[in-house]
mmCIF file of C-alpha atoms in Angstrom:
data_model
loop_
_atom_site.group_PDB
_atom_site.id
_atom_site.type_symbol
_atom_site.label_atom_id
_atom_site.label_comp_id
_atom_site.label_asym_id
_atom_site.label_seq_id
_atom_site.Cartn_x
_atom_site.Cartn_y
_atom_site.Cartn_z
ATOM 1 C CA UNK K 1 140.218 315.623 162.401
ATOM 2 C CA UNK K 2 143.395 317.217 160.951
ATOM 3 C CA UNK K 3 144.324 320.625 161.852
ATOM 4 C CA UNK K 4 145.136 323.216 159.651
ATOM 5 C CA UNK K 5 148.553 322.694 157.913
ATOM 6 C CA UNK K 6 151.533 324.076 155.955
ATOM 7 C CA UNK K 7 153.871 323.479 153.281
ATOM 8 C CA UNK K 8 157.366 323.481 153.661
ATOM 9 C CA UNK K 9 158.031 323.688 157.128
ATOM 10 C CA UNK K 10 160.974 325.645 155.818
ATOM 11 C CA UNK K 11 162.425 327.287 152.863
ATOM 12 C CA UNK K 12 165.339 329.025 152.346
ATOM 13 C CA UNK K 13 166.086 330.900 148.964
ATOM 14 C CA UNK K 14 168.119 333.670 147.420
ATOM 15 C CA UNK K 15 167.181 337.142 146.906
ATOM 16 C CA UNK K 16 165.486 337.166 143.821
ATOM 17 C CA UNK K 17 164.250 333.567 143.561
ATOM 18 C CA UNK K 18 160.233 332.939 143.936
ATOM 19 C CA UNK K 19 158.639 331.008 146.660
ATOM 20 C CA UNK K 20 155.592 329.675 146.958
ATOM 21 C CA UNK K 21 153.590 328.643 150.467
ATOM 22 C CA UNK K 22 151.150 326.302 150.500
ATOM 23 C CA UNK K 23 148.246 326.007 152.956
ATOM 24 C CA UNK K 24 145.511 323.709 153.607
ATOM 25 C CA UNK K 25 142.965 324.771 155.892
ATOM 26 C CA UNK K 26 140.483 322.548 158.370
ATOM 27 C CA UNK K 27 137.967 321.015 155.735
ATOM 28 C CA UNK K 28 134.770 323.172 155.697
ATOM 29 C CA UNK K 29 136.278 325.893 156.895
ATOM 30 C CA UNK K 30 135.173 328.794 154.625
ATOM 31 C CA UNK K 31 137.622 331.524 156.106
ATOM 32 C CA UNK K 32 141.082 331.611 155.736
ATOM 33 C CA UNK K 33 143.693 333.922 157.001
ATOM 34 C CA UNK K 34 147.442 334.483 156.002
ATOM 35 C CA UNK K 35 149.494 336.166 158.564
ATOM 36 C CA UNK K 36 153.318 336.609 159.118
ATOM 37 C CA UNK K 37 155.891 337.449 161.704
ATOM 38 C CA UNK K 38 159.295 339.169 160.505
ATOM 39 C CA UNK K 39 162.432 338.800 163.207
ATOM 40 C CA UNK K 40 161.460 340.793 166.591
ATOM 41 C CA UNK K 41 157.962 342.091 165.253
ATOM 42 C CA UNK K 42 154.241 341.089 165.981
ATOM 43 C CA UNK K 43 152.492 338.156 164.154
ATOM 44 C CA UNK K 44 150.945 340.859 161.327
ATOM 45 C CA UNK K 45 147.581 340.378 159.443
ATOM 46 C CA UNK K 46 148.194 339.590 155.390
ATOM 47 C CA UNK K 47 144.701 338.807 153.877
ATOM 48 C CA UNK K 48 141.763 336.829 154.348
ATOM 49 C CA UNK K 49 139.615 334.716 151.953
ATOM 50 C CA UNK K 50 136.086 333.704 152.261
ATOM 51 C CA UNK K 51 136.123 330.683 149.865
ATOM 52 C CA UNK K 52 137.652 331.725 146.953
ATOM 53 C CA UNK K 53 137.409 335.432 147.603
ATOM 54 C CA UNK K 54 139.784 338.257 148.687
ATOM 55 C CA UNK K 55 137.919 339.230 151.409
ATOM 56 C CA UNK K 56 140.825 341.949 152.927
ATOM 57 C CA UNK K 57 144.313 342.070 151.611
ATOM 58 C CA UNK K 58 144.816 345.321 153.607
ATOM 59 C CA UNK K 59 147.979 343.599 155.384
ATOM 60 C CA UNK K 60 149.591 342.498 152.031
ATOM 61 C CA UNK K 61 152.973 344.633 151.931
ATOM 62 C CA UNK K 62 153.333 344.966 147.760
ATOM 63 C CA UNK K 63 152.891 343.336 144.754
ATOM 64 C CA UNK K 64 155.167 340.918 145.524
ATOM 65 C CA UNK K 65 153.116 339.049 147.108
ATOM 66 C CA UNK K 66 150.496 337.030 145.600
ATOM 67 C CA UNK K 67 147.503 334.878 147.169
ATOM 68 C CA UNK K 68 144.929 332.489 145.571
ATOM 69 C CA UNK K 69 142.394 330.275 146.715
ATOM 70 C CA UNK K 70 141.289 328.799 143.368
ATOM 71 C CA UNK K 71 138.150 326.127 144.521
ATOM 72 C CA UNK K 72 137.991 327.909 147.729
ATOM 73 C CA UNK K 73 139.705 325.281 149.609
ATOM 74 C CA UNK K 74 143.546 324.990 149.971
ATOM 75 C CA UNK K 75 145.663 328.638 149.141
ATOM 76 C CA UNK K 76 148.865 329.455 148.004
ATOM 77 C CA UNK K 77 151.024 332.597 149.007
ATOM 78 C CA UNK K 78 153.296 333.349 145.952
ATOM 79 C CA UNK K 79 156.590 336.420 147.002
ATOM 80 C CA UNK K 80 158.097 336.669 143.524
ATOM 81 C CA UNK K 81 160.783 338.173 143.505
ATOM 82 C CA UNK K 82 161.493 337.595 147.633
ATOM 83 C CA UNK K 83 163.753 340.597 149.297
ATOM 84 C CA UNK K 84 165.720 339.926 152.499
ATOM 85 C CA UNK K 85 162.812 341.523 154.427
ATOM 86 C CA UNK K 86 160.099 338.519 153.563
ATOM 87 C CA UNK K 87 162.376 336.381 155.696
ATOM 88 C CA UNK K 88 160.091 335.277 158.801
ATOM 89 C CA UNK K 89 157.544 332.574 159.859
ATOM 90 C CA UNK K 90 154.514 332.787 158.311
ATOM 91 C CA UNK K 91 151.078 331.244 159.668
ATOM 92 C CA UNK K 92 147.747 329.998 158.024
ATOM 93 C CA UNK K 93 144.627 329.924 160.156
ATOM 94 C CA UNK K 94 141.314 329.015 159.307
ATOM 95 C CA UNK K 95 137.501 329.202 160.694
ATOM 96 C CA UNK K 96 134.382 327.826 160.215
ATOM 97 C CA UNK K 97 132.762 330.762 159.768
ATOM 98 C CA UNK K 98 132.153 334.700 160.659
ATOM 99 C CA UNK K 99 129.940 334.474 163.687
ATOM 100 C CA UNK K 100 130.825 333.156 167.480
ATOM 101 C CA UNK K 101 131.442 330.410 168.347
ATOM 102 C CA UNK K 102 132.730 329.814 164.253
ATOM 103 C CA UNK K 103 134.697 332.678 164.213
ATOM 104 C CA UNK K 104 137.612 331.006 166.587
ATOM 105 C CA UNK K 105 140.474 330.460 163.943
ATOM 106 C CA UNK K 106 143.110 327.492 163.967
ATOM 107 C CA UNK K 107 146.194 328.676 163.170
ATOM 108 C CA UNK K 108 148.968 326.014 161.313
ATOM 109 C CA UNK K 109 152.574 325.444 162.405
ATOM 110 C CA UNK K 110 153.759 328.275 160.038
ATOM 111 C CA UNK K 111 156.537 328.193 156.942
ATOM 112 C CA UNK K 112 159.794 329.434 158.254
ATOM 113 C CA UNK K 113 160.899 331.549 155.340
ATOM 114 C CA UNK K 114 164.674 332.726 154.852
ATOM 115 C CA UNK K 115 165.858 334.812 152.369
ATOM 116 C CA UNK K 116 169.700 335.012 151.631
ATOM 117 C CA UNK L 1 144.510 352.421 165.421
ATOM 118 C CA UNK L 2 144.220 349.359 167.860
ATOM 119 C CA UNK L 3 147.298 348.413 169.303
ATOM 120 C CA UNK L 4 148.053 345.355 172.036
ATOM 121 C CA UNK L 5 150.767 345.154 174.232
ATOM 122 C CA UNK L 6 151.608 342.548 176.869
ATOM 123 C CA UNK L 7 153.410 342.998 180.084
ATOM 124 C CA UNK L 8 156.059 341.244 181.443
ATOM 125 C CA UNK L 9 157.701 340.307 177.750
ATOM 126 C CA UNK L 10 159.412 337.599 179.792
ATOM 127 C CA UNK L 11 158.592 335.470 183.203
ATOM 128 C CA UNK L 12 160.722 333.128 184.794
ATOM 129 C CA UNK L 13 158.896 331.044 187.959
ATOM 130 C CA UNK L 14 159.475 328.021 189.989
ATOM 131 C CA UNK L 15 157.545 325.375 189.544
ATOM 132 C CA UNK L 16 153.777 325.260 191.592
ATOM 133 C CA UNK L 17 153.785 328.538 191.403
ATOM 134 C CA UNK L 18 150.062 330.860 190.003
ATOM 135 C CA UNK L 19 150.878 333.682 187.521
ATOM 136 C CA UNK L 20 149.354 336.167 185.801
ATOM 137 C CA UNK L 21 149.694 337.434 182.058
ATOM 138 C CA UNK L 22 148.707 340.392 181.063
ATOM 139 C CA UNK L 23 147.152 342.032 177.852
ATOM 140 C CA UNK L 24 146.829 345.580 177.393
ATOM 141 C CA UNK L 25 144.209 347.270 173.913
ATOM 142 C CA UNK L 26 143.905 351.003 173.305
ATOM 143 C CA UNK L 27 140.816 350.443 171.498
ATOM 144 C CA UNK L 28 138.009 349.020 173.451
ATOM 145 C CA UNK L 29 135.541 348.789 170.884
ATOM 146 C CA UNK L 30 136.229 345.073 170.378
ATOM 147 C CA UNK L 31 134.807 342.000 169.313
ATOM 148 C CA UNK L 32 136.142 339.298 170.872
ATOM 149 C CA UNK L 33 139.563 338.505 172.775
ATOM 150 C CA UNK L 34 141.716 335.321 172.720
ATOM 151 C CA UNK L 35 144.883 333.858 173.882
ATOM 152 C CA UNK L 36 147.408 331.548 172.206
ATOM 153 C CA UNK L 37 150.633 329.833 172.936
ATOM 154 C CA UNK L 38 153.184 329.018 170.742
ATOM 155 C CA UNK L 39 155.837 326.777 171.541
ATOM 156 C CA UNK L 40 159.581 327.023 169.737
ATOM 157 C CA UNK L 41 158.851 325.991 166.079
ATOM 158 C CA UNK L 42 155.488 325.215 166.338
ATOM 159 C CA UNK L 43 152.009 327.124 165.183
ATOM 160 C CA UNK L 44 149.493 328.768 167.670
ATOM 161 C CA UNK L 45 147.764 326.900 169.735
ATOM 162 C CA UNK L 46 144.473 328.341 171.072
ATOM 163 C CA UNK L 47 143.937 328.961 174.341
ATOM 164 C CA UNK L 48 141.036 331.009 175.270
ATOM 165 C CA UNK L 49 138.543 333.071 173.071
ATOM 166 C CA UNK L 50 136.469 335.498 175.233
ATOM 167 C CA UNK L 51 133.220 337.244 173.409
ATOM 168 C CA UNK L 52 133.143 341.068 174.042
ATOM 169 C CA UNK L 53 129.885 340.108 175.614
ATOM 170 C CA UNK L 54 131.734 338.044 178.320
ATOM 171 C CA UNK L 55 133.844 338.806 181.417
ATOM 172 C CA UNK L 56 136.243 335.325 181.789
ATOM 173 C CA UNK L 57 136.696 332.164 180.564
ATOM 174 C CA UNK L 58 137.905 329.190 181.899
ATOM 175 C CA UNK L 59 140.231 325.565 180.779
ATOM 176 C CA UNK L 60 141.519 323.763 183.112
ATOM 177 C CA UNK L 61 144.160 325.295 185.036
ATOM 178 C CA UNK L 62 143.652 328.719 182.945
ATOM 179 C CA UNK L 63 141.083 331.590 183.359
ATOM 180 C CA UNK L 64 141.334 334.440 181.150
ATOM 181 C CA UNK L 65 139.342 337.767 181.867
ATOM 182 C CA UNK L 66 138.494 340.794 179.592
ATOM 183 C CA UNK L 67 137.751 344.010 180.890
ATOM 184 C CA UNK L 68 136.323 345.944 177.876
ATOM 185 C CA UNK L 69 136.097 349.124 179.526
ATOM 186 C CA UNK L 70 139.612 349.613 180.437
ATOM 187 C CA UNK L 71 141.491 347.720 178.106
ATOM 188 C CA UNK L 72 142.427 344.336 179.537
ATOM 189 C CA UNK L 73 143.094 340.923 179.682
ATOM 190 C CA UNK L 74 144.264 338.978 181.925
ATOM 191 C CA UNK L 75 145.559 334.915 181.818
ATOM 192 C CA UNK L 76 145.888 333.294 185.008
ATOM 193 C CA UNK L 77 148.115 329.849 184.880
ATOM 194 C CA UNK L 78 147.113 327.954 188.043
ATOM 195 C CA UNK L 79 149.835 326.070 189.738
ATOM 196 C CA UNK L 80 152.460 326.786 186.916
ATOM 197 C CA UNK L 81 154.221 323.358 185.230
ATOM 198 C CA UNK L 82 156.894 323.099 183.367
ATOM 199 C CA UNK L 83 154.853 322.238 180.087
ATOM 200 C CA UNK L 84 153.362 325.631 180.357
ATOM 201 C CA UNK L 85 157.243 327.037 179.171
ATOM 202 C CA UNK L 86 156.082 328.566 175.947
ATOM 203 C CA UNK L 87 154.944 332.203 174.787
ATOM 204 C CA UNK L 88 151.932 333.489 175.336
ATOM 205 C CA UNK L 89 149.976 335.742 172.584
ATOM 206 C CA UNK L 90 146.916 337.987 173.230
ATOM 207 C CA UNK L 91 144.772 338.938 170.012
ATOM 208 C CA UNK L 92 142.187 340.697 169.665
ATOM 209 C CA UNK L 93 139.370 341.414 166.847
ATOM 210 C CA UNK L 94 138.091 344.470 166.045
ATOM 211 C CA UNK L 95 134.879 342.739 164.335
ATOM 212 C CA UNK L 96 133.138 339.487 164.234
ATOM 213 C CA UNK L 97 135.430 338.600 160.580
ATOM 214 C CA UNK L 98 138.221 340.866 161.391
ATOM 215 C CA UNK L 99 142.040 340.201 161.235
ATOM 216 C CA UNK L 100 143.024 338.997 164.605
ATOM 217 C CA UNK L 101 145.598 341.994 166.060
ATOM 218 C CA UNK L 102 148.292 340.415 168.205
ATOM 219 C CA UNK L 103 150.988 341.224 170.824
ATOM 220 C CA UNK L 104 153.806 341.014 170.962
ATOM 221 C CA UNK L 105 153.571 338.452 173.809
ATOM 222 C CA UNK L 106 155.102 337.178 176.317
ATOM 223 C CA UNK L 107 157.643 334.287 177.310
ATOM 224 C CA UNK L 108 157.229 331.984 180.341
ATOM 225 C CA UNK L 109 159.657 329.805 181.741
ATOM 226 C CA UNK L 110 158.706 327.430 184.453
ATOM 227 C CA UNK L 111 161.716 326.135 185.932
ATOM 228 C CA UNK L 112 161.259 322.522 187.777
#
């Protein structure tokens, strides 16, 4: 079964341009979780969907940032316009659902984002 | 405000040799507990998850405990191999759908 994964691997932009992640979670899994990690910090929380719903965007850091799940099965993770702070990794996980043993999320290799 | 910390941020042992990681939470009102590594340019892997209900969990040469009470975790690495060089993440939830909290974690190096 394929794990959870992410598109590009890596992106590099200028300040100003708009990038756009792509992530495609474990089929079936209803939950899905963006998360990033800026240079020297702790992987951070951005949102989490439950199908095709915003479930908690608490973690999202302005309105740069954009997330959709439209059919509630891959997402996308839109910074328009991206700043020199966005650069970092950011990771995708998934889970099958909201109670043990389904809660355990699968994380994907992460988009290495840099912003010149 | 839950935060997680991890002691040592970096480990350097020969290899054979059993070590301990270890995963400190300020709030103990948690759901569950689990530990990841992540190897250079690669995602998370999952380790370990521990309920809040239990007290370890074991894989192979690993065995993770939680200590709700007094805010830890601990991973033990039996006989330590060079594929274990990676670093090591705790997490925590608060609730059953929570975000996952993590530390800042911490890198092992298992010299041959």
């Amino acid at each position: 079964e394929a794990g959870v994964t992410q598109f590009p691997s890596h992106s590099v932009i200028e300040k100003g341009q708009t990038v756009t992640l792509r992530c495609d979670p474990i089929s079936g899994h209803d939950n899905l979780y963006w998360y990033r990690r800026v240079m020297g910090k702790e992987i951070k929380f951005l949102l989490h969907f439950v199908k095709e719903s915003k479930q908690d965007e608490s973690g999202m850091p302005n309105n740069r940032f954009l997330a959709e799940r439209t059919g509630g099965t891959y997402s996308t993770l839109k910074v328009q316009p991206a700043e020199l702070e966005d650069s970092g990794v950011y990771f995708c996980a998934s889970s099958q659902g909201l109670a043990p043993p389904q809660n355990e999320q699968f994380f994907g290799p992460g988009t290495r984002l840099t912003v010149l | 405000k839950q935060e997680v910390t991890q002691i040592p941020a970096a480990l350097s042992v020969p290899e054979g040799e059993n070590l301990v990681l270890n995963c400190s939470f300020t709030d103990s009102a948690i759901y569950n507990l689990q530990w990841f590594r992540q190897d250079p340019g690669k995602g998370l892997t999952s380790l370990l998850l521990i309920q809040s209900s239990q007290r370890e969990q074991t894989s192979g040469r690993l065995n993770a405990s939680l200590d709700k009470s007094s805010g830890r975790s601990t991973l033990y690495i039996a006989a330590s191999q060079p594929g274990d060089s990676a670093t090591y993440l705790c997490a925590v939830f608060r609730t059953s759908y929570d975000k996952v909290i993590f530390g800042p974690g911490t890198s092992l190096s298992v010299i041959p």
